[in-house]
Coordinates of C-alpha atoms in Angstrom, one line a residue:
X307 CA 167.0 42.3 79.9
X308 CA 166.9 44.7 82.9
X309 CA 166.5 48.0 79.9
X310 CA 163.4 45.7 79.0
X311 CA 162.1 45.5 82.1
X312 CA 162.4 49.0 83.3
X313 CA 160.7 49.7 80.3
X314 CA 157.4 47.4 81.1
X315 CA 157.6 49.0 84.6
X316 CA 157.4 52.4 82.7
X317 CA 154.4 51.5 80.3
X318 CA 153.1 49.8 83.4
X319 CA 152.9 53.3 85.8
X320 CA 152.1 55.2 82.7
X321 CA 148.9 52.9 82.0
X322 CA 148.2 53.0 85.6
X323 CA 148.6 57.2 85.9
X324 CA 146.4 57.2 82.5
X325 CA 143.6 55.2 84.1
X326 CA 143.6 57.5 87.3
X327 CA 143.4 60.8 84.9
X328 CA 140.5 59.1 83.3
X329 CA 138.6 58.0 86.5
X330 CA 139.1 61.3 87.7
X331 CA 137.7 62.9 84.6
X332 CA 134.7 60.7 84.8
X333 CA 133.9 61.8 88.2
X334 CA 134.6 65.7 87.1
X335 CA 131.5 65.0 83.8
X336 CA 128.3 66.3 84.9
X337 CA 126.2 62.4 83.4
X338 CA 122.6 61.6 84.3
X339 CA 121.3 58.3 84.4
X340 CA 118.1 57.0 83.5
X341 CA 116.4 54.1 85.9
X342 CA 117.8 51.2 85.4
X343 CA 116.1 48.7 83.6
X344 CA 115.3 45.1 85.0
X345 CA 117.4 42.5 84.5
X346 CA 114.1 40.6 82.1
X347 CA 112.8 41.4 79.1
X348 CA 110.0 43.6 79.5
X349 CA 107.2 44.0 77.0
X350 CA 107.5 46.6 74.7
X351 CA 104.6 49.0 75.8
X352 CA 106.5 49.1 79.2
X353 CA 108.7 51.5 76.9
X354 CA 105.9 53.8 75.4
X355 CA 106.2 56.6 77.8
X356 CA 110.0 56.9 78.0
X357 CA 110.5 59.5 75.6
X358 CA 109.4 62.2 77.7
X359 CA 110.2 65.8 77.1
X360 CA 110.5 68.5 79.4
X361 CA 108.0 70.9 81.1
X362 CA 106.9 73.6 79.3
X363 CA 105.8 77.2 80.4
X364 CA 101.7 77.5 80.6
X365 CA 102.0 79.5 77.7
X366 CA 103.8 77.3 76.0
X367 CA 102.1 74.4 77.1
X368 CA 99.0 76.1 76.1
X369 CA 100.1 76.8 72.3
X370 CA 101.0 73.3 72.1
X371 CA 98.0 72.1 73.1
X372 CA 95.9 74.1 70.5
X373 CA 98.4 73.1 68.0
X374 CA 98.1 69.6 68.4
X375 CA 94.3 70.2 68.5
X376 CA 94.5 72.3 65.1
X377 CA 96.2 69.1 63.4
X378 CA 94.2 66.1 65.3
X379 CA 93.8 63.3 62.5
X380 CA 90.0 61.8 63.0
X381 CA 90.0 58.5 65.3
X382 CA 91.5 55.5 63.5
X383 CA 90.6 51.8 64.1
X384 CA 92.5 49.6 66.7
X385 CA 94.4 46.9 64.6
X386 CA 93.5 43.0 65.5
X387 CA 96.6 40.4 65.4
X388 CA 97.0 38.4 62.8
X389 CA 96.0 41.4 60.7
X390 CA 93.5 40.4 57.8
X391 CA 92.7 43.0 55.1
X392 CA 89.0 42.3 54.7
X393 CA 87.7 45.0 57.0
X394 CA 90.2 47.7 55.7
X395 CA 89.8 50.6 53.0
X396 CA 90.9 49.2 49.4
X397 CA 91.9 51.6 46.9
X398 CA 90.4 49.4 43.7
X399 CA 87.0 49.0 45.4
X400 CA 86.5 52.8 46.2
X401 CA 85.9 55.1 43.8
X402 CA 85.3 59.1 43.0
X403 CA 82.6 60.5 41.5
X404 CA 82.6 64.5 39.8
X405 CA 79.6 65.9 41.4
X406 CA 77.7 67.8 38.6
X407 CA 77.0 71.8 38.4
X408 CA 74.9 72.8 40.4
X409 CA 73.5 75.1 37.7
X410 CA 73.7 73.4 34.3
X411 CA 76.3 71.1 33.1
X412 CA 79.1 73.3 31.7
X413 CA 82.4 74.6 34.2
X414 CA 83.9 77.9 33.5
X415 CA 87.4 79.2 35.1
X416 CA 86.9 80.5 38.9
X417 CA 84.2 77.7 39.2
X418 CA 84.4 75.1 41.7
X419 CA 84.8 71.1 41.1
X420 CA 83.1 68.9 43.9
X421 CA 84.9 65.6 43.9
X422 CA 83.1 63.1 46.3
X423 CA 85.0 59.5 47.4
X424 CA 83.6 57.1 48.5
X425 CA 86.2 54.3 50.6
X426 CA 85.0 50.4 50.4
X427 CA 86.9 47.5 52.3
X428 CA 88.6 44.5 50.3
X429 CA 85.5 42.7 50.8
X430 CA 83.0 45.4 48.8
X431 CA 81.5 47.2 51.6
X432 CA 81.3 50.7 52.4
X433 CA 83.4 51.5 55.1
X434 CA 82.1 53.6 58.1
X435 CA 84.9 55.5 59.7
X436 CA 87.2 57.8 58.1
X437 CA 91.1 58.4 58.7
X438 CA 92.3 57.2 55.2
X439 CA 95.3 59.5 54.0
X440 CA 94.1 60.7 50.4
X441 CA 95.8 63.3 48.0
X442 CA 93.9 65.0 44.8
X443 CA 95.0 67.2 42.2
X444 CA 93.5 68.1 38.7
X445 CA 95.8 68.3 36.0
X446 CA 96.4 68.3 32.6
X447 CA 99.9 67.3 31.2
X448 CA 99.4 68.8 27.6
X449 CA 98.9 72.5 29.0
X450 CA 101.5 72.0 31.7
X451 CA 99.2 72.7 34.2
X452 CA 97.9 71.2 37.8
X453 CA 96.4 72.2 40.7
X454 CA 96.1 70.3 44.0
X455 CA 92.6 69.7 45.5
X456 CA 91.4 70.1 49.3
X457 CA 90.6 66.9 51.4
X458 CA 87.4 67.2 53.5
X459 CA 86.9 63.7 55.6
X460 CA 83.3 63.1 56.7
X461 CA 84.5 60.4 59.1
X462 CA 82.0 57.9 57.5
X463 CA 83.9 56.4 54.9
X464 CA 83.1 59.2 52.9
X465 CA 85.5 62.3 51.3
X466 CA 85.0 65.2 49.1
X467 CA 87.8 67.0 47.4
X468 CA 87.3 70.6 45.9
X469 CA 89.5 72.3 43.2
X470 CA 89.1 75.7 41.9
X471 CA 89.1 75.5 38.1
X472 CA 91.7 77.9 37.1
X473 CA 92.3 77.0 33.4
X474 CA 90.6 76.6 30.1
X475 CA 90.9 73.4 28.4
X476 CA 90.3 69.7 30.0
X477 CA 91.3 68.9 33.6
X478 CA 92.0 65.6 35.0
X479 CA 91.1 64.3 38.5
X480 CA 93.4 62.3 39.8
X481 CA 92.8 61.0 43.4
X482 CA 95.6 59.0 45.7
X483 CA 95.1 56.9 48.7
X484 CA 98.2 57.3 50.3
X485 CA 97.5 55.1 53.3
X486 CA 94.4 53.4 54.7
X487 CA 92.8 54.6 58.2
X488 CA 94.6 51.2 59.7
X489 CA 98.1 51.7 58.4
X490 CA 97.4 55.6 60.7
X491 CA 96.8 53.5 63.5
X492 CA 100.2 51.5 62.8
X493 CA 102.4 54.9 62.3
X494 CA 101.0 56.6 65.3
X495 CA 101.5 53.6 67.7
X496 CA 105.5 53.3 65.7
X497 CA 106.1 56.8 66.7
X498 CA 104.6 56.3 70.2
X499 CA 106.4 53.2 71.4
X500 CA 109.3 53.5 68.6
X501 CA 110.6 57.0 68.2
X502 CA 113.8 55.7 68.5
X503 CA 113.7 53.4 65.8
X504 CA 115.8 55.8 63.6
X505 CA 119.2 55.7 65.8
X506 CA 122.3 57.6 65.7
X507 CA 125.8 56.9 66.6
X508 CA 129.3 59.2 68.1
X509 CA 132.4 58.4 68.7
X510 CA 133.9 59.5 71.6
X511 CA 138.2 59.8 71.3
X512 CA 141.3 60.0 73.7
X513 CA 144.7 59.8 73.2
X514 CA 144.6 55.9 74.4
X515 CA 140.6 55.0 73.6
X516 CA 138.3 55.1 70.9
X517 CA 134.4 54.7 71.8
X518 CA 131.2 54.6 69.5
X519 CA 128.0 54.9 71.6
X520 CA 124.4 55.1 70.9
X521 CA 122.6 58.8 71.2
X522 CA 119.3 59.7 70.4
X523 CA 116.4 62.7 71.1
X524 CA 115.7 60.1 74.0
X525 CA 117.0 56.9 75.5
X526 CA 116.1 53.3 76.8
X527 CA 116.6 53.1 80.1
X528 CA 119.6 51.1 80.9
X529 CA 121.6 51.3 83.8
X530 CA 124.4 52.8 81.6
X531 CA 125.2 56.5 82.3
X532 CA 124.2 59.0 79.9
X533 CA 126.1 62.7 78.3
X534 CA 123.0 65.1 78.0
X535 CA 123.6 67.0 75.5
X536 CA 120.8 69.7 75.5
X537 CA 121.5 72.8 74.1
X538 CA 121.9 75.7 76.8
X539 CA 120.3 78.2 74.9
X540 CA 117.6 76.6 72.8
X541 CA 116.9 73.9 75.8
X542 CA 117.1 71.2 72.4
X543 CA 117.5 67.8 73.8
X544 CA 120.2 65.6 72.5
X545 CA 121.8 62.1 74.2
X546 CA 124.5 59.8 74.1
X547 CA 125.0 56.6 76.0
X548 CA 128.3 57.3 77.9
X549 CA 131.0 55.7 76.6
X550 CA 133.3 53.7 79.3
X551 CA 136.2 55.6 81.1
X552 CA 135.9 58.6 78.6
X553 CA 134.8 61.8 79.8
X554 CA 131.6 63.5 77.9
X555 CA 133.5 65.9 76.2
X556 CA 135.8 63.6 74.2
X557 CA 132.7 63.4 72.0
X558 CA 134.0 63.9 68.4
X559 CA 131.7 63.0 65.7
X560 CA 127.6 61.8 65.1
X561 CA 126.2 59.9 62.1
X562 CA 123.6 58.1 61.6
X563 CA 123.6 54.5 63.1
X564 CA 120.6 53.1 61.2
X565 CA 117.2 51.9 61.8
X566 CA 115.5 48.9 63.6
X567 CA 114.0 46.5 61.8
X568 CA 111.1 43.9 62.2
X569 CA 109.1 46.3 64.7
X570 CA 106.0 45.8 63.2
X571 CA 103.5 42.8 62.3
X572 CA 101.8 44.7 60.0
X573 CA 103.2 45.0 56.8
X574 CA 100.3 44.1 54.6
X575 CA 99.3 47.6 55.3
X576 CA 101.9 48.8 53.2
X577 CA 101.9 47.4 50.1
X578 CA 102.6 48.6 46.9
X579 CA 100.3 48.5 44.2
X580 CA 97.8 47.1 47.0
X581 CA 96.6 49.7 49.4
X582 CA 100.4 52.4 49.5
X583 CA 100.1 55.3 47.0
X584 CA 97.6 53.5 45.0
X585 CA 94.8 56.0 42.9
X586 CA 91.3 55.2 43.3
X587 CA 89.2 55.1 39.7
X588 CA 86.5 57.0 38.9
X589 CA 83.1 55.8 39.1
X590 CA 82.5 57.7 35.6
X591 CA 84.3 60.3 33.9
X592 CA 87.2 61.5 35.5
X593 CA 87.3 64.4 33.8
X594 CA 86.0 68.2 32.9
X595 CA 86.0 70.8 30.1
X596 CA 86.8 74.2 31.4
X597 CA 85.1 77.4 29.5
X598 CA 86.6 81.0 29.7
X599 CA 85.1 82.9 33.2
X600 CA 82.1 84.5 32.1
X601 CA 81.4 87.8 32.2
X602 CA 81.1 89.4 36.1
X603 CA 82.7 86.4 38.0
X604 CA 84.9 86.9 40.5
X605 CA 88.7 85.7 40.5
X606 CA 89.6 82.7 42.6
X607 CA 91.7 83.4 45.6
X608 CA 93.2 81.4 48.2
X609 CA 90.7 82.8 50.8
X610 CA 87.8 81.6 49.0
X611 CA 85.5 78.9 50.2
X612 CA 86.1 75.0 50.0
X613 CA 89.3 74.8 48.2
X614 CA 92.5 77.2 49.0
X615 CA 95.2 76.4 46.9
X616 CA 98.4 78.8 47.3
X617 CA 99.0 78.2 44.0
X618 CA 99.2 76.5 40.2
X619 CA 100.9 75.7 37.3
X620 CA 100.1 76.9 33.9
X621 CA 102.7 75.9 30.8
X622 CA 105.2 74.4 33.5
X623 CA 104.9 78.3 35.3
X624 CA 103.4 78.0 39.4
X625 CA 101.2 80.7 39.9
X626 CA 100.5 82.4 43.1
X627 CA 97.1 82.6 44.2
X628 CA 97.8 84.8 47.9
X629 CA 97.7 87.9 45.4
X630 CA 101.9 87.8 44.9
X631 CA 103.3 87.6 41.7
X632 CA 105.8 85.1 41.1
X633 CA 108.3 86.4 38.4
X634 CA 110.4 84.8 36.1
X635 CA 113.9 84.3 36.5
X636 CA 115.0 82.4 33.4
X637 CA 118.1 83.9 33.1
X638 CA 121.5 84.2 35.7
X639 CA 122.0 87.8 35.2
X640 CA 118.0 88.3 36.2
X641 CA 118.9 86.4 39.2
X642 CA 122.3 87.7 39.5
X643 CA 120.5 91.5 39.2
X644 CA 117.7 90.5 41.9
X645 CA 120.4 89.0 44.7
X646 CA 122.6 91.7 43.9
X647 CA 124.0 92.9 47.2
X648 CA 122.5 90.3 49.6
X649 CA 123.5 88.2 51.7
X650 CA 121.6 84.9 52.1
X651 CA 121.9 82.3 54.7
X652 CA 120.2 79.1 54.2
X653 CA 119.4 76.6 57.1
X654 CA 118.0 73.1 57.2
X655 CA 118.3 69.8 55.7
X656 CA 119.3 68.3 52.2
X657 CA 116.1 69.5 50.4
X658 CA 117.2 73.2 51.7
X659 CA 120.4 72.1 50.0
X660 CA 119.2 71.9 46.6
X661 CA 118.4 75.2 46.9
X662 CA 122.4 76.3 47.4
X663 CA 123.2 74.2 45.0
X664 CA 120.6 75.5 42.3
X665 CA 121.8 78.7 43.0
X666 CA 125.5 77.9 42.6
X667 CA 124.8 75.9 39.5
X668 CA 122.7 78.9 37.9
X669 CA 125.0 81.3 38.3
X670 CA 128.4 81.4 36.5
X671 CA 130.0 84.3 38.8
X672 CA 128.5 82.7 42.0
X673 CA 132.2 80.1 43.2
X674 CA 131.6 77.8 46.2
X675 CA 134.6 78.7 48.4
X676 CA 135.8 75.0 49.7
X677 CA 135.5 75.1 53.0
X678 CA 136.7 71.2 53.3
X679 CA 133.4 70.6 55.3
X680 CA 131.2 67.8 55.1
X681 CA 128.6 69.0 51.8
X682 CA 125.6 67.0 53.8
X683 CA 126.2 69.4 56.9
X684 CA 128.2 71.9 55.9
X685 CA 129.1 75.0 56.2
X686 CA 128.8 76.0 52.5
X687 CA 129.5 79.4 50.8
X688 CA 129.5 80.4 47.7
X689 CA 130.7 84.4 46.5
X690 CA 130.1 86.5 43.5
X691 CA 132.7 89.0 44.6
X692 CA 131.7 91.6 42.0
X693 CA 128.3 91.8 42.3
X694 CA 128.2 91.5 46.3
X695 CA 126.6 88.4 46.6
X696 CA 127.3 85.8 49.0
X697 CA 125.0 82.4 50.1
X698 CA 125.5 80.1 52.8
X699 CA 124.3 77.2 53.5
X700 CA 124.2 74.9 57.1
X701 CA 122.1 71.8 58.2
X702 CA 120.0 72.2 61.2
X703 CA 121.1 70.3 64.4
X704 CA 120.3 66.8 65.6
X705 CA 118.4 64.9 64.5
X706 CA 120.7 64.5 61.5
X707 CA 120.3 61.4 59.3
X708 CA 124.4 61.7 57.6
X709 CA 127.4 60.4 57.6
X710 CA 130.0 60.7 60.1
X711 CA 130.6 64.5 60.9
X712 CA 132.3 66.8 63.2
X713 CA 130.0 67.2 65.9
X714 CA 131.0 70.5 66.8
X715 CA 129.4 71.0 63.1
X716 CA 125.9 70.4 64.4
X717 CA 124.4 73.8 65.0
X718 CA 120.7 74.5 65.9
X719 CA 118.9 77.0 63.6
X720 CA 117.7 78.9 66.5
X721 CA 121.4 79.6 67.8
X722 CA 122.5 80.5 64.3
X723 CA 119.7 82.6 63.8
X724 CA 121.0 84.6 66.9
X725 CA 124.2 85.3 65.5
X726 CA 122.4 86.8 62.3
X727 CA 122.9 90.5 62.0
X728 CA 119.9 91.1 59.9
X729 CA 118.6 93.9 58.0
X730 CA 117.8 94.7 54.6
X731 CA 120.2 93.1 52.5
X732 CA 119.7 89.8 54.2
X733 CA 117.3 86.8 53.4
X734 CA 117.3 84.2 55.8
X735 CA 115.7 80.8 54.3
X736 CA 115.1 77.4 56.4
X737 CA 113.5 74.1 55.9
X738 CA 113.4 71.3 58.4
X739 CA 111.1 68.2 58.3
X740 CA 112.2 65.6 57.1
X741 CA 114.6 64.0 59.7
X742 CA 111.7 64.7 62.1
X743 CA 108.9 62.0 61.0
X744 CA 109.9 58.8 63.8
X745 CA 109.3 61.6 66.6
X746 CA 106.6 62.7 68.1
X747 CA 105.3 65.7 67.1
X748 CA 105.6 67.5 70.2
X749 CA 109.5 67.5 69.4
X750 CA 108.7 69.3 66.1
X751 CA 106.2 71.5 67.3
X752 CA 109.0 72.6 70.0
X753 CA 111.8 72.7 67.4
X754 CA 109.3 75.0 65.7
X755 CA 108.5 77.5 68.4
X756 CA 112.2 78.0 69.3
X757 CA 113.1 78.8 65.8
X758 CA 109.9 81.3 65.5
X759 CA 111.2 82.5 68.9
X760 CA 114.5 83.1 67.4
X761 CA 112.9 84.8 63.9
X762 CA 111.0 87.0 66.4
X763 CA 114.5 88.2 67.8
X764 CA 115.7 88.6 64.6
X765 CA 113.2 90.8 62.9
X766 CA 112.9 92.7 66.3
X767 CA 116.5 93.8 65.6
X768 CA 116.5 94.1 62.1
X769 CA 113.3 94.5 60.7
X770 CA 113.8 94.5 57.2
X771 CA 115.3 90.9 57.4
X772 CA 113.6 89.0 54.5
X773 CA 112.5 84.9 56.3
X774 CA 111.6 82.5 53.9
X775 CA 110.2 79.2 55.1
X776 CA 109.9 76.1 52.9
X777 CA 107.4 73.6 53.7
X778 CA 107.6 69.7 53.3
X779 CA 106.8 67.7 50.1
X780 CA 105.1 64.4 49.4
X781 CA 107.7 61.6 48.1
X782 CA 108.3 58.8 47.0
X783 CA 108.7 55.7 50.0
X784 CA 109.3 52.1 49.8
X785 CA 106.7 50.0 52.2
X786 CA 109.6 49.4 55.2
X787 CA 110.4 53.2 54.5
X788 CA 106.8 54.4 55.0
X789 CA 107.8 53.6 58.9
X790 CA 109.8 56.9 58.7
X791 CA 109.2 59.0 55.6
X792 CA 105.7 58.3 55.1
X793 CA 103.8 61.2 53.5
X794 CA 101.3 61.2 56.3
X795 CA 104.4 62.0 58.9
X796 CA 104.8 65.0 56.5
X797 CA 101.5 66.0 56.0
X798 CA 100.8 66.6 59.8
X799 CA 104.4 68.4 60.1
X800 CA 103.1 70.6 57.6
X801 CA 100.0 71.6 59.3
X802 CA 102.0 72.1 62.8
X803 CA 104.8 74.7 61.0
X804 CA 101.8 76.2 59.5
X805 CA 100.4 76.6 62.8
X806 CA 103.3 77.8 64.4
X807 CA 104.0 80.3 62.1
X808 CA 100.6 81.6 61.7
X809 CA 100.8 85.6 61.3
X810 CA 104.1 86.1 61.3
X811 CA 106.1 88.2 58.8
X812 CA 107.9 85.2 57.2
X813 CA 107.2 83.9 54.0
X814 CA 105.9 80.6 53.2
X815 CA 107.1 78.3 49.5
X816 CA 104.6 75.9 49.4
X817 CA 106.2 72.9 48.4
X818 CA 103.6 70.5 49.3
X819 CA 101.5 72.0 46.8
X820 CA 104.2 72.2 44.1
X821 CA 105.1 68.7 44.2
X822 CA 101.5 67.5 44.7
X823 CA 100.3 69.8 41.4
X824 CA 102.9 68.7 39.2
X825 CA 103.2 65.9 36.6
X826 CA 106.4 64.8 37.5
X827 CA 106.6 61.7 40.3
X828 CA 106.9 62.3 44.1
X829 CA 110.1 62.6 45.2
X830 CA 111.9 63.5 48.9
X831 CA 114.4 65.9 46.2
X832 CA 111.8 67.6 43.8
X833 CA 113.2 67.2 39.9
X834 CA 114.7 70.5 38.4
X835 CA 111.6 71.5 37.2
X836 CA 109.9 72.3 41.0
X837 CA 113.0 73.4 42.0
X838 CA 113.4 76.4 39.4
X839 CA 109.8 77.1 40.2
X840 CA 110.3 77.0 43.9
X841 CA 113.7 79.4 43.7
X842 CA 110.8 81.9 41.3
X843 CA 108.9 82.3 44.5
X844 CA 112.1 82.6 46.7
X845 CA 113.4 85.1 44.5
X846 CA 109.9 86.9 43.7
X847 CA 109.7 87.5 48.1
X848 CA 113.1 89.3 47.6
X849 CA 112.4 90.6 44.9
X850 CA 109.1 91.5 45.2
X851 CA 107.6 93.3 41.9
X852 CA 106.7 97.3 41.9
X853 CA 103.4 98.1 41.7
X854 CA 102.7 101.1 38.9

């Protein structure tokens, strides 16, 4: 009896010492805390401004400024409550109509196709603002070929798309109303009072506690104290709700905590079949015969008027149109011979993945070393030892939709780009987009500008460093889903990385273009087919084909 109670006395002291050690600890961690919230529930616009990022430099604040001016999406209309459909844009109403030649009636290759669209509401009239989200290609599925078409919106209900007409044969229009000008208003007012409705989780660890706590790009005020996690060298901003009496740093893993639900009222917007990814019908034929180019016309280019596709496909085969040629690597010892000697490191998330893994599957020599890391985050590495070949792959840092992973395995492309040696023999490749949609596009653009910052550092060092950028892709998205992969979110990403990036000596694969050309349905991971297509062009930048 006494042995028994010494020993309660002992766990006693010890529980007591432990709580001490962790009190003190707390008091040591360097926590912020965001105003508290009031003790009532507050409307939810008194939350719209709390995800505020920090102050930028005047030049910096200036880029961003004509960024966000280079990708403003025309003025949409303000939403009334209960939502009826009447007064919005339906795809089976509108229609497209292919304008005829100018000069006579037949089309030859290098022409150009006018498409002109015309949006009515559910009701039959003509609608008389513009903001609808619309994609076009021309296509035809026997010849394997497809081109996408350029979106001009006359912000009067009306919409013209050009293609240049690069084959012979017949060529389809299709045309695709992704979203109507009111489901824009929707998504831009859920990433403005919502960006948070994507949320992550960590779990914080001691030797007597375990903690999971909320983190996120920003935080609802709460009068819980908060770990900053922002990046010292990128100034990246990361959060975690603290966890009680745990210090900060016991912080041991992030995955994705899931998504809100029921944050909108307007879900007839985003139907299926209704007014989602829905293609508008033509108004009379829907399609054209292509002749050869006649004699003396010039070649299409990308820098030609109207249109400016960066590419096409012909028998299955994308085809550059920036003046590049994009060889074919239908074989692993052409691809072996090409990456022969390299090293390449890959960066970004699961769509930059499929890339490793295409790679790795392609070639028989190439072996993935098992690195007993998490394959959504990585690191990966693969080595063909005898030809001198070795590919990494990494995911870019928060945000991270995975599952649960070591958080000391969240890297920022930027940092790793700093640790890079660079040169010759190197390729660097990075895509990040799509875990970026539910933010505002501020964060992005400033994601952006520290990679380029980093790129710049890079090729400063080691000029003959090879950067290869891949660019988002439509997909595929199910009407809750379009709150946080919708195409639109995408679409004005892709404009801001374009932006960003403008002049620089990295190279661009177009996937946008190459998912939107092809036959084969959207999809967040492009089928096989884009994918071979898309590692042509990769592989054509490092190997880029001798002239003479």
């Amino acid at each position: 009896m006494l042995a028994l109670l010494i020993k309660n006395i002992l766990y006693l002291l010890f529980f007591v010492f432990a709580t001490q050690i962790f009190q003190f600890w707390d008091k040591l961690d360097i926590t912020i805390i965001i105003p508290g919230a009031a003790t009532v529930t507050q409307p939810a616009d008194m939350y719209s401004n709390f995800c505020k990022l920090k102050p930028l430099s005047p030049e910096e604040a200036l880029e961003e400024h004509l960024v966000l001016e280079s990708i403003a999406w025309p003025k949409t209309p303000p939403l009334p409550s209960p939502l009826s459909l009447n007064n919005t844009s339906d795809p089976a109403h509108s229609t497209f109509t292919i304008l005829p030649r100018k000069r006579g009636e037949q089309w030859y290759i290098g022409d150009k196709l006018e498409v002109m669209i015309k949006m009515y509401d559910f009701q039959g009239y003509p609608k008389k603002s513009g903001g609808d989200v619309l994609l076009a290609r021309l296509h035809n599925l026997t010849l394997g070929a497809g081109a996408a078409g350029h979106i001009t919106d006359y912000l009067n209900g009306t919409y013209s798309a050009v293609f240049s007409l690069l084959w012979e044969g017949s060529a389809q229009v299709q045309v695709i109303l992704v979203h109507p000008s009111e489901a824009v208003t929707e998504l831009r007012r859920m990433n403005k009072e919502e960006p948070d409705r994507i949320f992550f989780k960590s779990q914080f660890r001691s030797s007597l506690f375990t903690r999971t706590t909320t983190c996120n790009v920003c935080l609802r005020p709460t009068e819980q104290p908060v770990c900053n996690y922002t990046d010292l060298h990128t100034g990246e901003p990361w959060f975690c709700y603290k966890p009680t009496n745990l210090s900060c740093n016991a912080r041991i893993s992030n995955y994705n905590g899931g998504y809100k639900k029921n944050l909108t009222t307007m879900e007839k917007l985003f139907q299926r079949g209704v007014n989602m990814k829905v293609s508008i019908p033509a108004s009379g034929p829907a399609s054209v015969t292509i002749l050869p180019k006649q004699k003396g016309q010039s070649e299409v280019s990308s820098s030609s008027g109207g249109s400016k596709p960066s590419g096409y496909y012909y028998q299955g085969v994308w085809r550059a149109l920036d003046g590049s040629t994009v060889q074919q690597f239908n074989t692993s010892s052409a691809i072996t011979q090409c990456l022969k000697g390299k090293v390449v490191h890959m960066y970004g998330d699961s769509t930059m993945r499929q890339w490793f893994e295409y790679l790795n599957a392609s070639l028989p020599d190439l072996k993935e070393f098992n690195l007993h890391s998490p394959k959504s985050i990585g690191p990966l590495m693969a080595l063909d030892y005898a030809n001198n070949i070795f590919v990494t792959h990494r995911a870019h840092g928060p945000p991270l939709r995975t599952v649960n992973v070591p958080s000391m395995e969240l890297h920022y492309i930027a940092n790793e780009l700093d640790n890079v040696v660079g040169g010759s023999n190197t390729v660097v490749v990075f895509g990040i987009w799509a875990h970026f949609d539910n933010f505002p596009i501020e964060f992005y653009i400033r994601r952006l500008m520290s990679i380029r910052r980093a790129v710049v550092r890079l090729l400063s060092r080691a000029p003959g460093t090879v950067v290869v950028i891949r660019t988002g892709n439509p997909k595929s998205f199910t009407p809750s889903g379009a709150f946080v992969n919708s195409d639109w979110y995408t679409f004005q990403r892709l404009k801001a990385l374009r932006a960003v990036f403008k002049g620089f000596n990295v190279h661009l694969v177009d996937a946008w273009e190459m998912v939107l050309a092809h036959h084969l349905p959207h999809n967040m991971h492009p089928q096989p087919p884009i994918i071979k297509n898309m590692i042509n062009v990769l592989l054509s930048y490092i190997c880029p084909q001798k002239v003479g």
